[in-house]
Short mmCIF file of C-alpha atoms in Angstrom, two decimals:
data_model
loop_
_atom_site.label_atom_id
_atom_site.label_comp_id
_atom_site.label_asym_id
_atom_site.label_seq_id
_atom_site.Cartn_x
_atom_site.Cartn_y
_atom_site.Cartn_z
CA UNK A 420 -7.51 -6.54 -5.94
CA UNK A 421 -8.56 -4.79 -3.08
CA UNK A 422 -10.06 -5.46 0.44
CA UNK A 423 -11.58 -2.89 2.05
CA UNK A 424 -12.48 -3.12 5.53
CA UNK A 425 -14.97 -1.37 7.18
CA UNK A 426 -13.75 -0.71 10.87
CA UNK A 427 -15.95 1.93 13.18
CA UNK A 428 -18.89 4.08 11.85
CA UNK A 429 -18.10 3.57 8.21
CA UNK A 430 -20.83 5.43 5.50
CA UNK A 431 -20.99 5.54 2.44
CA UNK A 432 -19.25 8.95 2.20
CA UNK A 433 -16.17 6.76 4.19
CA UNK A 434 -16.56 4.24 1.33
CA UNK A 435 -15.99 6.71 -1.72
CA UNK A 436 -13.10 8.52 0.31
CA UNK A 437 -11.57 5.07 1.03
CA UNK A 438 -11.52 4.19 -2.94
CA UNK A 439 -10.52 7.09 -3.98
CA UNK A 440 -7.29 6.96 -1.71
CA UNK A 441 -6.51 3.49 -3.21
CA UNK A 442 -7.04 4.65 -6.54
CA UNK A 443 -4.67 7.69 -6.53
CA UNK A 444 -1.78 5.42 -4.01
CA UNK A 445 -2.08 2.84 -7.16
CA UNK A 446 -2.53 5.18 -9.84
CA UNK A 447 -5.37 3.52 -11.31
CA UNK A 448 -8.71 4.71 -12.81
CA UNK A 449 -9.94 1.40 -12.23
CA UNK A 450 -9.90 -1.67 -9.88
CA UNK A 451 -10.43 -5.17 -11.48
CA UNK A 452 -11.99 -6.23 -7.65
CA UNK A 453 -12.71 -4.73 -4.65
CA UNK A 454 -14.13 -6.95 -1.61
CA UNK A 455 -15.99 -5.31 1.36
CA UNK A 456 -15.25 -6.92 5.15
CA UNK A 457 -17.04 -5.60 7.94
CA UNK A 458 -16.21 -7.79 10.71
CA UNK A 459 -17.85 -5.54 13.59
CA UNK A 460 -21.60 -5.18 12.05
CA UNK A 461 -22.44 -8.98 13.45
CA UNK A 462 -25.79 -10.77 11.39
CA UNK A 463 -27.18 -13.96 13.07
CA UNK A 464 -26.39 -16.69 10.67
CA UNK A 465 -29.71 -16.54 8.73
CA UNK A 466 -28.81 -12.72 7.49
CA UNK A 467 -30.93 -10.43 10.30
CA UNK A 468 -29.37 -8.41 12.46
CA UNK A 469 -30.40 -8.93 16.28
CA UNK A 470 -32.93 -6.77 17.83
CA UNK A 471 -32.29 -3.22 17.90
CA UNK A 472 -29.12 -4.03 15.75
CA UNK A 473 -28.75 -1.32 12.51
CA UNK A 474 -26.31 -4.11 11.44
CA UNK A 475 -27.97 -5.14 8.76
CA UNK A 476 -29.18 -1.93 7.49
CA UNK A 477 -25.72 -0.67 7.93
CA UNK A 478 -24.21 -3.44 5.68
CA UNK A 479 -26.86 -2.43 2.92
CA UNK A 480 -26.06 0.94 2.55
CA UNK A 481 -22.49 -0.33 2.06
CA UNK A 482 -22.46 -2.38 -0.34
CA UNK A 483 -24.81 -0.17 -2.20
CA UNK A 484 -22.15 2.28 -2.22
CA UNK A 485 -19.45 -0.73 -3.52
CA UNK A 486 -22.12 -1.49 -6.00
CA UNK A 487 -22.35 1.93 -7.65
CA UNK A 488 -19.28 2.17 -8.31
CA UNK A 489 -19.34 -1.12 -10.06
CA UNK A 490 -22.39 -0.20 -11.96
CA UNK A 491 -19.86 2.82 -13.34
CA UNK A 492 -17.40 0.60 -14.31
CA UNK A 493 -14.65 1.89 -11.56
CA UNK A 494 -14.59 -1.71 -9.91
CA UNK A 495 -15.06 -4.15 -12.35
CA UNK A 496 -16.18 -7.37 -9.56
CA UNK A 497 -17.03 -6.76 -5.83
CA UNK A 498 -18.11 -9.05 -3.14
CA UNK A 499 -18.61 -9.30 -0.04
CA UNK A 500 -16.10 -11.26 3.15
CA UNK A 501 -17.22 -13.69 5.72
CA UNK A 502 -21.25 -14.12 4.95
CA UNK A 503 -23.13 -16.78 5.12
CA UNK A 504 -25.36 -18.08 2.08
CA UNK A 505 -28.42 -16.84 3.81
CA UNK A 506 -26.53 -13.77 4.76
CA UNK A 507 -25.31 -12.88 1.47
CA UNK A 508 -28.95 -13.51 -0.43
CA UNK A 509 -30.37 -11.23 2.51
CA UNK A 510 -28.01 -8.27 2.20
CA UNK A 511 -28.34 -8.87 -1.92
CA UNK A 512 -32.18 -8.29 -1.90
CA UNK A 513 -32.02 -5.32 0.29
CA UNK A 514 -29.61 -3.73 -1.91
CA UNK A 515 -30.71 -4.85 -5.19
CA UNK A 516 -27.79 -6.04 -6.00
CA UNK A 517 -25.77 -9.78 -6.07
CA UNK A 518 -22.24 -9.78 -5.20
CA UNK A 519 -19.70 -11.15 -8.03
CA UNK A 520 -17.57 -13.18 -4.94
CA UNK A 521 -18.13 -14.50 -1.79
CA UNK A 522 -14.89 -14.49 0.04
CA UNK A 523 -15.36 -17.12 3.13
CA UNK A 524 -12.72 -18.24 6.02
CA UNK A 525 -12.81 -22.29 6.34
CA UNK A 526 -10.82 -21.61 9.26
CA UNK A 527 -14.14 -20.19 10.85
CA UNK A 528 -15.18 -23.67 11.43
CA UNK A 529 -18.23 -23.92 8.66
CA UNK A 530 -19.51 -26.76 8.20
CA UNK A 531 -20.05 -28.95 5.51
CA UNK A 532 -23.83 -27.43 5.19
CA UNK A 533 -21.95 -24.22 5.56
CA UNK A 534 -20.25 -25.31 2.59
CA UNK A 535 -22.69 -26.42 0.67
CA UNK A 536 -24.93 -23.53 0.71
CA UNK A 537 -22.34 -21.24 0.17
CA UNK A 538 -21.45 -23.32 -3.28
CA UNK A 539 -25.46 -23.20 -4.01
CA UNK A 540 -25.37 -19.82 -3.41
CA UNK A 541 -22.56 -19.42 -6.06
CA UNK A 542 -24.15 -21.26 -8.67
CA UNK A 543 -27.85 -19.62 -8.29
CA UNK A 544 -26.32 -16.08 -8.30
CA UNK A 545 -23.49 -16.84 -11.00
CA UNK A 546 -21.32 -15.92 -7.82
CA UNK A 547 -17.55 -17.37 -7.43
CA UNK A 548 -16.39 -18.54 -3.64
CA UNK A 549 -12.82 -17.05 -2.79
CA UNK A 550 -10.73 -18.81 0.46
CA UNK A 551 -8.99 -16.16 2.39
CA UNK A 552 -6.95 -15.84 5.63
CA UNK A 553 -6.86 -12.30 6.25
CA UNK A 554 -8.38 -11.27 9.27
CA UNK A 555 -8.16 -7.72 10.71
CA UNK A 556 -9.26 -8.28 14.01
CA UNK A 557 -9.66 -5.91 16.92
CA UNK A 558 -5.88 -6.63 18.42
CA UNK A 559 -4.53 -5.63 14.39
CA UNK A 560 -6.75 -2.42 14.72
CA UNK A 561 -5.28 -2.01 18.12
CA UNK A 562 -1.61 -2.48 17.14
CA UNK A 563 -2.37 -0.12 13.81
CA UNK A 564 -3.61 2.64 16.24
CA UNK A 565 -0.67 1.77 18.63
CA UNK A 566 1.89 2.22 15.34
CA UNK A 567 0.00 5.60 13.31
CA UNK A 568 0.46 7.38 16.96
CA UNK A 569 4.28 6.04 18.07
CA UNK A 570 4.74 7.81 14.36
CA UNK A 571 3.66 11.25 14.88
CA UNK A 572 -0.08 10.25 14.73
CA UNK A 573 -1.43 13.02 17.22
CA UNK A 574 -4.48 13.19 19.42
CA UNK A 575 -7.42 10.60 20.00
CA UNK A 576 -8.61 8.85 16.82
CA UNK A 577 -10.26 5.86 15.90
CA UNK A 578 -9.39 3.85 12.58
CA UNK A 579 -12.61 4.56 10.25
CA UNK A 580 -11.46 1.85 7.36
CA UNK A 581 -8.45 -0.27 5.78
CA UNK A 582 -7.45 -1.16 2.91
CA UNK A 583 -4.98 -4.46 1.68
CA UNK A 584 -4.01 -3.66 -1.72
CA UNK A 585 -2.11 -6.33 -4.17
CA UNK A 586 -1.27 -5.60 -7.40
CA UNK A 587 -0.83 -8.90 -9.14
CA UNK A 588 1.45 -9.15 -13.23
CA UNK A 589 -0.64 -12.28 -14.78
CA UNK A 590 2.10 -12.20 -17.39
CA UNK A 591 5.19 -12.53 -14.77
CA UNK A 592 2.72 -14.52 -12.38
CA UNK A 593 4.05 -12.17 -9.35
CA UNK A 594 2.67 -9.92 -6.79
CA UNK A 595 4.46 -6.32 -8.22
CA UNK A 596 3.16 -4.21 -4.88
CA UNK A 597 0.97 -4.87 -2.12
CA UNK A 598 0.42 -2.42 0.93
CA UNK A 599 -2.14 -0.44 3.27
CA UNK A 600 -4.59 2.60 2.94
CA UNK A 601 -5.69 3.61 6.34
CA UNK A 602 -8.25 6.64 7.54
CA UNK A 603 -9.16 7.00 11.34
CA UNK A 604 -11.46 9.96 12.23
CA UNK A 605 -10.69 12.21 15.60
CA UNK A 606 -12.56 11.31 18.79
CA UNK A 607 -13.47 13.96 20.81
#
């Protein structure tokens, strides 16, 4: 599976060159799921964006992107990270289109209404609820940046996405490769 995380000005465009890279580092024509994180465009808890915020608009025309390439069969499940119900019913009816997973932190402090629409929300959308604990916050961003340019990384760039890649064998019940795909764009 594979998390994609959507870091600074990420469009559509950033999305297909983002799965592309991941196919061709895992030489794969398809991926079984792909979840879409994007921790900086902030929606109040009941799924609008503040006022004046794109955030929500933003959001849409990303997953919209995810979602065509599920409708071609490239990703086979997508979701969507760290949404609340109302959130994730919101950003589905803009796009047209329900995620397969909801991937949710419990270490976020939901509570136990949190919870509970989050599980209705899975069972009116035939949705499944995933637990994570990866976070890439703005400190990991920070230290990435720090790393790419202490290795020959040149110039002033921002990171544009991520992508955390595992590649799990069901029949050996092992992870066989996990890594990092990272893009940054030059800031002038």
């Amino acid at each position: 599976g594979v998390k994609l995380f959507a870091i600074n000005a990420v469009t559509p465009k950033l999305i297909d060159e983002a799965i592309a890279a991941v196919r061709r580092t895992l030489g794969n024509h398809s991926l079984d799921c792909l979840i879409l994180a994007a921790p900086r465009l902030r929606l109040r808890p009941d799924g609008t964006a503040p006022n004046g915020s794109t955030a929500l608009h933003d959001l849409v025309r990303l997953w919209t992107a995810v979602t065509d390439y599920r409708a071609r069969g490239v990703v086979a499940r997508a979701g969507l990270s760290d949404l609340t119900a109302a959130q994730l019913r919101g950003v589905a009816a803009a796009a047209r289109a329900v995620p397969d997973i909801a991937q949710v932190r419990f270490e976020d402090g939901l509570s136990e209404s949190d919870i509970a629409d989050l599980v209705e929300w899975a069972a009116e959308s035939s949705g499944t609820l995933h637990t994570h604990a990866d976070r890439l916050s703005g400190p990991d961003v920070d230290h990435v940046v720090a790393a790419v340019r202490q290795h020959g990384g040149h110039g002033d760039w921002a990171p544009a996405w991520c992508a955390r890649f595992v590649v799990f064998d069901p029949a050996r019940s092992v992870i066989v490769r996990c890594g990092h795909v990272l893009s940054g764009r030059h800031v002038d």
